[in-house]
Each structure stands twice: as structure tokens, then as C-alpha cells.
Amino acid sequence: EAGVAQSPRYKIIEKRQSVAFWCNPISGHATLYWYQQILGQGPKLLIQFQNNGVVDDSQLPKDRFSAERLKGVDSTLKIQPAKLEDSAVYLCASSPIGAADNSPLHFGNGTRLTVT
Amino acid sequence: GNSVTQMEGPVTLSEEAFLTINCTYTATGYPSLFWYVQYPGEGLQLLLKATKADDKGSNKGFEATYRKETTSFHLEKGSVQVSDSAVYFCALRVFGNEKLTFGTGTRLTIIP
């Protein structure tokens, strides 16, 4: 099966600019996650969708970050305006609906964002 | 809350050495435990998992045992190879909540 697809792979922007990342999960996976991985740290969940509904966005900085999954398939994460501390790898992951708690998440290769 | 504490790296070993990467956790519920690996230039991949106390997860020569009494899930391998060079993440997931909580990761480098 095809894996989780993310684009772009790399992005360099200046602070205060905006940027968007795209994710296409594994076909049939109803749950989609966006994680932020800052250099030297573990991934931190930003937002979790089940189909097109938000399950958890408690750690999403909503003043500048937004995410949508309008048709319950692919998703877009946006940052506007970007700050220097947003430099990180943004990981998308998916899992099947109704997955048992011991089932794995499938991760994409990530988008590495550098804010200058 | 839920948290994972990992042995700080980086860790550098010679080929065929014995590997241990320590992981301890704190969880409000009853967690499942995972080790994920991130090879250079690639995404996170599940390495192994354990879902209840005393379970042993294993894959590619790596093993980890779920120890409820010490709240630990240490990763071990008897003889590492250069191809094991990667970043290793310990993670947990609590029943009823699908999200993963990760440790900070341990970078492992194996030299020939």
C-alpha cells in the first residue's frame, strides 16, 4: 500500500511570511495527525482529525496555525505569520478508524521548515 | 499527565556491541508502549510494541520488555550493526486516546 504522502519536503521562508503543508494519508485511514518535531525534541501533537472532524487541537497555536481536512481525506496545515521558533519538521501520520490502542501510526517523511 | 523520559544521547557504539537505550514513562491510564525508529532522511517507523505488563516486543534483533513495576520499556540489542544508526523514540498511548506521546529521542551511531 502507498504510504503517507507529504509535500513539500523542504521549505525556507522569512519570518512573518505564511506557509502551507499538505498531507495525503493512507487510503482508508480515517484518523490523521499533524505533529511538530523541533530539533532535538520528540514529536509533539498539534492536531488530530477523525474523518473531517477535529478530535484534539489543544496544543495547536491557534493564533497562527490552522489546519483543515475538508473532505476527510487529505489535509493542509498552515502557519500565518511564521515565527523563528516554528522552524521544525512537520510530520503527518494516519491510522485506521476504530484502531485498537496498540495499532501503529503510519508517518510520512515530513516537511522540514526553516524560518529565517 | 502522560510523559516519556529517554536516555539522552547521542550514543556511539562499535559494531557488534551490546545496546541499551533506557525509557521510563508516566501515564494516567494503562498505556501501550512503542519504540519508533527514524533512519536518516526517512519518516518514523514502528520498531516494536508491547501492550501489557511483562509483554516483550521484538523486531530486527531489538527487544523491549514492558515493566509495570519500574514503569520502564528499555530497548536492547545484543549485537548492533552500522545499519542500526538512527534516532530511536520511545512512545506511549493510553487506552481511549489514540495520540502518541513521544520521548525526546536518542541518536545512535554505530561505527565499523
PDB file of C-alpha atoms in Angstrom:
ATOM      1  CA  GLU A   1       0.000   0.000   0.000  1.00  0.00           C
ATOM      2  CA  ALA A   2       1.147   3.545  -0.629  1.00  0.00           C
ATOM      3  CA  GLY A   3       2.408   5.366   2.433  1.00  0.00           C
ATOM      4  CA  VAL A   4       1.540   8.761   3.856  1.00  0.00           C
ATOM      5  CA  ALA A   5       2.473  11.436   1.325  1.00  0.00           C
ATOM      6  CA  GLN A   6       3.645  14.881   2.367  1.00  0.00           C
ATOM      7  CA  SER A   7       4.766  17.934   0.418  1.00  0.00           C
ATOM      8  CA  PRO A   8       6.854  19.911   0.119  1.00  0.00           C
ATOM      9  CA  ARG A   9       9.846  18.088   1.549  1.00  0.00           C
ATOM     10  CA  TYR A  10      11.656  21.312   2.446  1.00  0.00           C
ATOM     11  CA  LYS A  11      10.597  24.926   2.808  1.00  0.00           C
ATOM     12  CA  ILE A  12      12.553  28.050   3.689  1.00  0.00           C
ATOM     13  CA  ILE A  13      10.664  31.261   4.438  1.00  0.00           C
ATOM     14  CA  GLU A  14      11.261  34.538   6.210  1.00  0.00           C
ATOM     15  CA  LYS A  15       9.570  35.349   9.483  1.00  0.00           C
ATOM     16  CA  ARG A  16       6.089  36.855   9.148  1.00  0.00           C
ATOM     17  CA  GLN A  17       5.538  35.043   5.863  1.00  0.00           C
ATOM     18  CA  SER A  18       2.909  32.326   5.502  1.00  0.00           C
ATOM     19  CA  VAL A  19       3.397  28.677   4.551  1.00  0.00           C
ATOM     20  CA  ALA A  20       1.219  25.646   3.921  1.00  0.00           C
ATOM     21  CA  PHE A  21       1.931  21.940   4.121  1.00  0.00           C
ATOM     22  CA  TRP A  22      -0.053  19.158   2.503  1.00  0.00           C
ATOM     23  CA  CYS A  23      -0.663  15.580   3.598  1.00  0.00           C
ATOM     24  CA  ASN A  24      -2.393  12.652   1.927  1.00  0.00           C
ATOM     25  CA  PRO A  25      -2.916   9.756   4.365  1.00  0.00           C
ATOM     26  CA  ILE A  26      -3.018   6.062   3.582  1.00  0.00           C
ATOM     27  CA  SER A  27      -6.203   5.197   1.729  1.00  0.00           C
ATOM     28  CA  GLY A  28      -8.979   4.260   4.123  1.00  0.00           C
ATOM     29  CA  HIS A  29      -7.332   5.751   7.197  1.00  0.00           C
ATOM     30  CA  ALA A  30      -9.911   7.906   8.920  1.00  0.00           C
ATOM     31  CA  THR A  31      -7.630   9.384  11.586  1.00  0.00           C
ATOM     32  CA  LEU A  32      -4.999  11.944  10.617  1.00  0.00           C
ATOM     33  CA  TYR A  33      -2.449  13.648  12.857  1.00  0.00           C
ATOM     34  CA  TRP A  34      -0.092  16.588  12.479  1.00  0.00           C
ATOM     35  CA  TYR A  35       2.983  16.548  14.699  1.00  0.00           C
ATOM     36  CA  GLN A  36       5.694  19.183  15.144  1.00  0.00           C
ATOM     37  CA  GLN A  37       9.239  17.908  15.721  1.00  0.00           C
ATOM     38  CA  ILE A  38      11.674  20.589  16.833  1.00  0.00           C
ATOM     39  CA  LEU A  39      15.358  19.683  16.510  1.00  0.00           C
ATOM     40  CA  GLY A  40      16.474  17.640  19.496  1.00  0.00           C
ATOM     41  CA  GLN A  41      12.948  17.008  20.733  1.00  0.00           C
ATOM     42  CA  GLY A  42      10.339  14.323  20.251  1.00  0.00           C
ATOM     43  CA  PRO A  43       7.324  14.903  18.029  1.00  0.00           C
ATOM     44  CA  LYS A  44       4.525  16.907  19.639  1.00  0.00           C
ATOM     45  CA  LEU A  45       0.914  16.522  18.529  1.00  0.00           C
ATOM     46  CA  LEU A  46      -0.561  19.667  17.024  1.00  0.00           C
ATOM     47  CA  ILE A  47      -3.929  18.402  15.834  1.00  0.00           C
ATOM     48  CA  GLN A  48      -5.816  15.146  15.349  1.00  0.00           C
ATOM     49  CA  PHE A  49      -8.698  14.635  12.898  1.00  0.00           C
ATOM     50  CA  GLN A  50     -11.160  11.796  12.664  1.00  0.00           C
ATOM     51  CA  ASN A  51     -12.626  11.996   9.178  1.00  0.00           C
ATOM     52  CA  ASN A  52     -13.169  15.759   8.761  1.00  0.00           C
ATOM     53  CA  GLY A  53     -13.757  16.494  12.448  1.00  0.00           C
ATOM     54  CA  VAL A  54     -11.181  17.743  14.959  1.00  0.00           C
ATOM     55  CA  VAL A  55     -10.604  15.367  17.877  1.00  0.00           C
ATOM     56  CA  ASP A  56      -7.763  17.182  19.632  1.00  0.00           C
ATOM     57  CA  ASP A  57      -6.233  20.580  18.879  1.00  0.00           C
ATOM     58  CA  SER A  58      -5.284  21.510  22.417  1.00  0.00           C
ATOM     59  CA  GLN A  59      -1.623  22.127  21.537  1.00  0.00           C
ATOM     60  CA  LEU A  60      -2.203  23.966  18.275  1.00  0.00           C
ATOM     61  CA  PRO A  61      -1.175  27.670  18.493  1.00  0.00           C
ATOM     62  CA  LYS A  62      -4.443  28.857  17.051  1.00  0.00           C
ATOM     63  CA  ASP A  63      -3.355  32.484  16.706  1.00  0.00           C
ATOM     64  CA  ARG A  64      -1.064  31.480  13.843  1.00  0.00           C
ATOM     65  CA  PHE A  65      -1.642  27.825  12.977  1.00  0.00           C
ATOM     66  CA  SER A  66      -4.673  26.393  11.207  1.00  0.00           C
ATOM     67  CA  ALA A  67      -5.465  23.018   9.724  1.00  0.00           C
ATOM     68  CA  GLU A  68      -8.280  21.579   7.701  1.00  0.00           C
ATOM     69  CA  ARG A  69      -9.401  18.252   6.315  1.00  0.00           C
ATOM     70  CA  LEU A  70     -12.464  19.272   4.399  1.00  0.00           C
ATOM     71  CA  LYS A  71     -13.358  16.022   2.654  1.00  0.00           C
ATOM     72  CA  GLY A  72     -11.994  13.708   5.311  1.00  0.00           C
ATOM     73  CA  VAL A  73      -9.078  12.624   3.146  1.00  0.00           C
ATOM     74  CA  ASP A  74      -6.104  14.928   2.592  1.00  0.00           C
ATOM     75  CA  SER A  75      -5.215  17.753   4.929  1.00  0.00           C
ATOM     76  CA  THR A  76      -3.478  21.122   4.905  1.00  0.00           C
ATOM     77  CA  LEU A  77      -1.598  22.737   7.787  1.00  0.00           C
ATOM     78  CA  LYS A  78      -0.982  26.478   7.542  1.00  0.00           C
ATOM     79  CA  ILE A  79       1.184  28.892   9.501  1.00  0.00           C
ATOM     80  CA  GLN A  80       0.493  32.598   9.203  1.00  0.00           C
ATOM     81  CA  PRO A  81       2.556  34.531  10.141  1.00  0.00           C
ATOM     82  CA  ALA A  82       5.583  32.331  10.787  1.00  0.00           C
ATOM     83  CA  LYS A  83       7.990  32.916  13.660  1.00  0.00           C
ATOM     84  CA  LEU A  84      11.591  31.802  14.050  1.00  0.00           C
ATOM     85  CA  GLU A  85      10.544  29.222  16.653  1.00  0.00           C
ATOM     86  CA  ASP A  86       8.316  27.490  14.102  1.00  0.00           C
ATOM     87  CA  SER A  87      11.428  26.031  12.464  1.00  0.00           C
ATOM     88  CA  ALA A  88      10.848  22.295  12.757  1.00  0.00           C
ATOM     89  CA  VAL A  89       9.883  19.159  10.878  1.00  0.00           C
ATOM     90  CA  TYR A  90       6.133  18.829  10.443  1.00  0.00           C
ATOM     91  CA  LEU A  91       5.036  15.218  10.413  1.00  0.00           C
ATOM     92  CA  CYS A  92       1.753  13.848   9.194  1.00  0.00           C
ATOM     93  CA  ALA A  93       0.534  10.441  10.332  1.00  0.00           C
ATOM     94  CA  SER A  94      -2.574   8.344   9.832  1.00  0.00           C
ATOM     95  CA  SER A  95      -4.276   5.324  11.349  1.00  0.00           C
ATOM     96  CA  PRO A  96      -7.399   3.314  10.564  1.00  0.00           C
ATOM     97  CA  ILE A  97     -10.732   4.152  12.155  1.00  0.00           C
ATOM     98  CA  GLY A  98     -11.588   2.087  15.158  1.00  0.00           C
ATOM     99  CA  ALA A  99      -7.967   1.048  15.525  1.00  0.00           C
ATOM    100  CA  ALA A 100      -7.080  -0.710  18.736  1.00  0.00           C
ATOM    101  CA  ASP A 101      -4.895   1.296  21.045  1.00  0.00           C
ATOM    102  CA  ASN A 102      -1.904  -0.860  20.219  1.00  0.00           C
ATOM    103  CA  SER A 103      -2.063  -0.237  16.489  1.00  0.00           C
ATOM    104  CA  PRO A 104       0.724   1.825  14.972  1.00  0.00           C
ATOM    105  CA  LEU A 105       0.555   5.239  13.401  1.00  0.00           C
ATOM    106  CA  HIS A 106       1.955   5.461   9.886  1.00  0.00           C
ATOM    107  CA  PHE A 107       4.131   8.517   9.363  1.00  0.00           C
ATOM    108  CA  GLY A 108       5.088  10.470   6.280  1.00  0.00           C
ATOM    109  CA  ASN A 109       8.651  11.669   5.672  1.00  0.00           C
ATOM    110  CA  GLY A 110       7.815  15.129   6.952  1.00  0.00           C
ATOM    111  CA  THR A 111       8.290  18.707   5.777  1.00  0.00           C
ATOM    112  CA  ARG A 112      11.350  20.490   7.117  1.00  0.00           C
ATOM    113  CA  LEU A 113      10.547  24.171   7.660  1.00  0.00           C
ATOM    114  CA  THR A 114      13.262  26.768   8.189  1.00  0.00           C
ATOM    115  CA  VAL A 115      12.184  30.256   9.191  1.00  0.00           C
ATOM    116  CA  THR A 116      14.868  32.922   8.771  1.00  0.00           C
TER     117      THR A 116
ATOM    118  CA  GLY B   1      -0.333  13.807  32.568  1.00  0.00           C
ATOM    119  CA  ASN B   2       1.454  11.367  30.294  1.00  0.00           C
ATOM    120  CA  SER B   3       5.163  11.648  29.639  1.00  0.00           C
ATOM    121  CA  VAL B   4       8.130   9.640  28.404  1.00  0.00           C
ATOM    122  CA  THR B   5      11.727  10.099  29.552  1.00  0.00           C
ATOM    123  CA  GLN B   6      14.506   8.723  27.398  1.00  0.00           C
ATOM    124  CA  MET B   7      18.182   8.249  27.864  1.00  0.00           C
ATOM    125  CA  GLU B   8      19.952  11.260  26.454  1.00  0.00           C
ATOM    126  CA  GLY B   9      22.218  10.825  23.503  1.00  0.00           C
ATOM    127  CA  PRO B  10      23.998  10.775  21.328  1.00  0.00           C
ATOM    128  CA  VAL B  11      25.138   7.202  21.763  1.00  0.00           C
ATOM    129  CA  THR B  12      28.120   5.914  19.799  1.00  0.00           C
ATOM    130  CA  LEU B  13      28.999   2.226  19.768  1.00  0.00           C
ATOM    131  CA  SER B  14      31.253  -0.073  17.832  1.00  0.00           C
ATOM    132  CA  GLU B  15      29.743  -2.690  15.556  1.00  0.00           C
ATOM    133  CA  GLU B  16      28.678  -5.869  17.411  1.00  0.00           C
ATOM    134  CA  ALA B  17      28.461  -4.065  20.757  1.00  0.00           C
ATOM    135  CA  PHE B  18      25.509  -4.522  23.119  1.00  0.00           C
ATOM    136  CA  LEU B  19      22.947  -1.738  23.086  1.00  0.00           C
ATOM    137  CA  THR B  20      20.624  -0.461  25.796  1.00  0.00           C
ATOM    138  CA  ILE B  21      18.542   2.691  25.448  1.00  0.00           C
ATOM    139  CA  ASN B  22      16.614   3.493  28.610  1.00  0.00           C
ATOM    140  CA  CYS B  23      12.990   4.616  28.598  1.00  0.00           C
ATOM    141  CA  THR B  24      10.696   5.304  31.547  1.00  0.00           C
ATOM    142  CA  TYR B  25       7.176   6.611  31.485  1.00  0.00           C
ATOM    143  CA  THR B  26       4.419   8.259  33.482  1.00  0.00           C
ATOM    144  CA  ALA B  27       0.827   7.608  32.487  1.00  0.00           C
ATOM    145  CA  THR B  28      -2.569   8.470  33.928  1.00  0.00           C
ATOM    146  CA  GLY B  29      -4.103   5.369  32.416  1.00  0.00           C
ATOM    147  CA  TYR B  30      -2.900   1.964  31.314  1.00  0.00           C
ATOM    148  CA  PRO B  31      -0.565   2.545  28.381  1.00  0.00           C
ATOM    149  CA  SER B  32       0.630   0.635  25.389  1.00  0.00           C
ATOM    150  CA  LEU B  33       4.322   1.213  24.752  1.00  0.00           C
ATOM    151  CA  PHE B  34       6.184   1.615  21.483  1.00  0.00           C
ATOM    152  CA  TRP B  35       9.636   2.139  20.047  1.00  0.00           C
ATOM    153  CA  TYR B  36       9.805   4.075  16.798  1.00  0.00           C
ATOM    154  CA  VAL B  37      12.924   4.493  14.662  1.00  0.00           C
ATOM    155  CA  GLN B  38      13.845   7.285  12.272  1.00  0.00           C
ATOM    156  CA  TYR B  39      16.562   6.417   9.760  1.00  0.00           C
ATOM    157  CA  PRO B  40      18.388   9.290   8.046  1.00  0.00           C
ATOM    158  CA  GLY B  41      16.136  11.006   5.530  1.00  0.00           C
ATOM    159  CA  GLU B  42      13.142   8.815   6.318  1.00  0.00           C
ATOM    160  CA  GLY B  43       9.945   9.053   8.319  1.00  0.00           C
ATOM    161  CA  LEU B  44       9.218   7.477  11.687  1.00  0.00           C
ATOM    162  CA  GLN B  45       8.668   3.727  11.568  1.00  0.00           C
ATOM    163  CA  LEU B  46       7.317   1.437  14.226  1.00  0.00           C
ATOM    164  CA  LEU B  47      10.104  -0.814  15.508  1.00  0.00           C
ATOM    165  CA  LEU B  48       8.280  -2.774  18.195  1.00  0.00           C
ATOM    166  CA  LYS B  49       5.463  -2.548  20.709  1.00  0.00           C
ATOM    167  CA  ALA B  50       4.061  -4.075  23.912  1.00  0.00           C
ATOM    168  CA  THR B  51       0.520  -3.692  25.140  1.00  0.00           C
ATOM    169  CA  LYS B  52       0.514  -5.080  28.673  1.00  0.00           C
ATOM    170  CA  ALA B  53       2.806  -5.716  31.614  1.00  0.00           C
ATOM    171  CA  ASP B  54       5.568  -8.292  31.067  1.00  0.00           C
ATOM    172  CA  ASP B  55       4.967  -8.370  27.315  1.00  0.00           C
ATOM    173  CA  LYS B  56       8.142  -8.392  25.242  1.00  0.00           C
ATOM    174  CA  GLY B  57       8.180  -6.658  21.897  1.00  0.00           C
ATOM    175  CA  SER B  58      10.807  -7.713  19.376  1.00  0.00           C
ATOM    176  CA  ASN B  59      11.835  -6.921  15.811  1.00  0.00           C
ATOM    177  CA  LYS B  60      15.073  -6.906  13.778  1.00  0.00           C
ATOM    178  CA  GLY B  61      17.017  -8.235  16.770  1.00  0.00           C
ATOM    179  CA  PHE B  62      15.765  -5.470  19.071  1.00  0.00           C
ATOM    180  CA  GLU B  63      13.784  -6.277  22.203  1.00  0.00           C
ATOM    181  CA  ALA B  64      11.977  -4.328  24.918  1.00  0.00           C
ATOM    182  CA  THR B  65      10.021  -5.626  27.917  1.00  0.00           C
ATOM    183  CA  TYR B  66       7.071  -3.743  29.429  1.00  0.00           C
ATOM    184  CA  ARG B  67       7.937  -3.441  33.156  1.00  0.00           C
ATOM    185  CA  LYS B  68       4.992  -2.037  35.076  1.00  0.00           C
ATOM    186  CA  GLU B  69       6.749  -2.185  38.448  1.00  0.00           C
ATOM    187  CA  THR B  70       9.564   0.084  37.235  1.00  0.00           C
ATOM    188  CA  THR B  71       7.468   1.917  34.588  1.00  0.00           C
ATOM    189  CA  SER B  72      10.144   1.151  32.030  1.00  0.00           C
ATOM    190  CA  PHE B  73      10.473  -0.074  28.455  1.00  0.00           C
ATOM    191  CA  HIS B  74      14.203  -0.231  27.765  1.00  0.00           C
ATOM    192  CA  LEU B  75      15.357  -1.062  24.232  1.00  0.00           C
ATOM    193  CA  GLU B  76      18.114  -3.678  23.835  1.00  0.00           C
ATOM    194  CA  LYS B  77      20.028  -5.373  21.070  1.00  0.00           C
ATOM    195  CA  GLY B  78      22.743  -7.929  21.540  1.00  0.00           C
ATOM    196  CA  SER B  79      24.924  -7.042  18.551  1.00  0.00           C
ATOM    197  CA  VAL B  80      24.410  -3.765  16.719  1.00  0.00           C
ATOM    198  CA  GLN B  81      25.211  -3.126  13.071  1.00  0.00           C
ATOM    199  CA  VAL B  82      26.153   0.013  11.183  1.00  0.00           C
ATOM    200  CA  SER B  83      22.698  -0.067   9.594  1.00  0.00           C
ATOM    201  CA  ASP B  84      21.140   0.436  13.049  1.00  0.00           C
ATOM    202  CA  SER B  85      22.389   4.020  13.089  1.00  0.00           C
ATOM    203  CA  ALA B  86      19.249   6.115  13.508  1.00  0.00           C
ATOM    204  CA  VAL B  87      17.224   8.102  16.029  1.00  0.00           C
ATOM    205  CA  TYR B  88      15.107   5.987  18.384  1.00  0.00           C
ATOM    206  CA  PHE B  89      11.936   7.264  20.049  1.00  0.00           C
ATOM    207  CA  CYS B  90      10.083   5.699  22.943  1.00  0.00           C
ATOM    208  CA  ALA B  91       6.353   6.456  22.972  1.00  0.00           C
ATOM    209  CA  LEU B  92       3.161   5.613  24.804  1.00  0.00           C
ATOM    210  CA  ARG B  93      -0.516   5.585  24.066  1.00  0.00           C
ATOM    211  CA  VAL B  94      -3.158   5.414  26.767  1.00  0.00           C
ATOM    212  CA  PHE B  95      -6.314   3.368  26.309  1.00  0.00           C
ATOM    213  CA  GLY B  96      -9.138   5.515  24.950  1.00  0.00           C
ATOM    214  CA  ASN B  97      -6.831   8.125  23.414  1.00  0.00           C
ATOM    215  CA  GLU B  98      -5.254   7.443  20.049  1.00  0.00           C
ATOM    216  CA  LYS B  99      -2.472  10.026  20.174  1.00  0.00           C
ATOM    217  CA  LEU B 100       1.126   9.036  20.826  1.00  0.00           C
ATOM    218  CA  THR B 101       3.250  10.796  23.432  1.00  0.00           C
ATOM    219  CA  PHE B 102       6.928  10.670  22.478  1.00  0.00           C
ATOM    220  CA  GLY B 103      10.204  10.916  24.326  1.00  0.00           C
ATOM    221  CA  THR B 104      12.913  13.263  23.082  1.00  0.00           C
ATOM    222  CA  GLY B 105      14.685  10.632  21.018  1.00  0.00           C
ATOM    223  CA  THR B 106      18.147   9.055  21.234  1.00  0.00           C
ATOM    224  CA  ARG B 107      20.544   9.338  18.328  1.00  0.00           C
ATOM    225  CA  LEU B 108      22.532   6.124  17.854  1.00  0.00           C
ATOM    226  CA  THR B 109      25.661   5.953  15.734  1.00  0.00           C
ATOM    227  CA  ILE B 110      27.394   2.637  15.079  1.00  0.00           C
ATOM    228  CA  ILE B 111      30.984   2.773  13.860  1.00  0.00           C
ATOM    229  CA  PRO B 112      32.603  -0.121  11.948  1.00  0.00           C
TER     230      PRO B 112
END
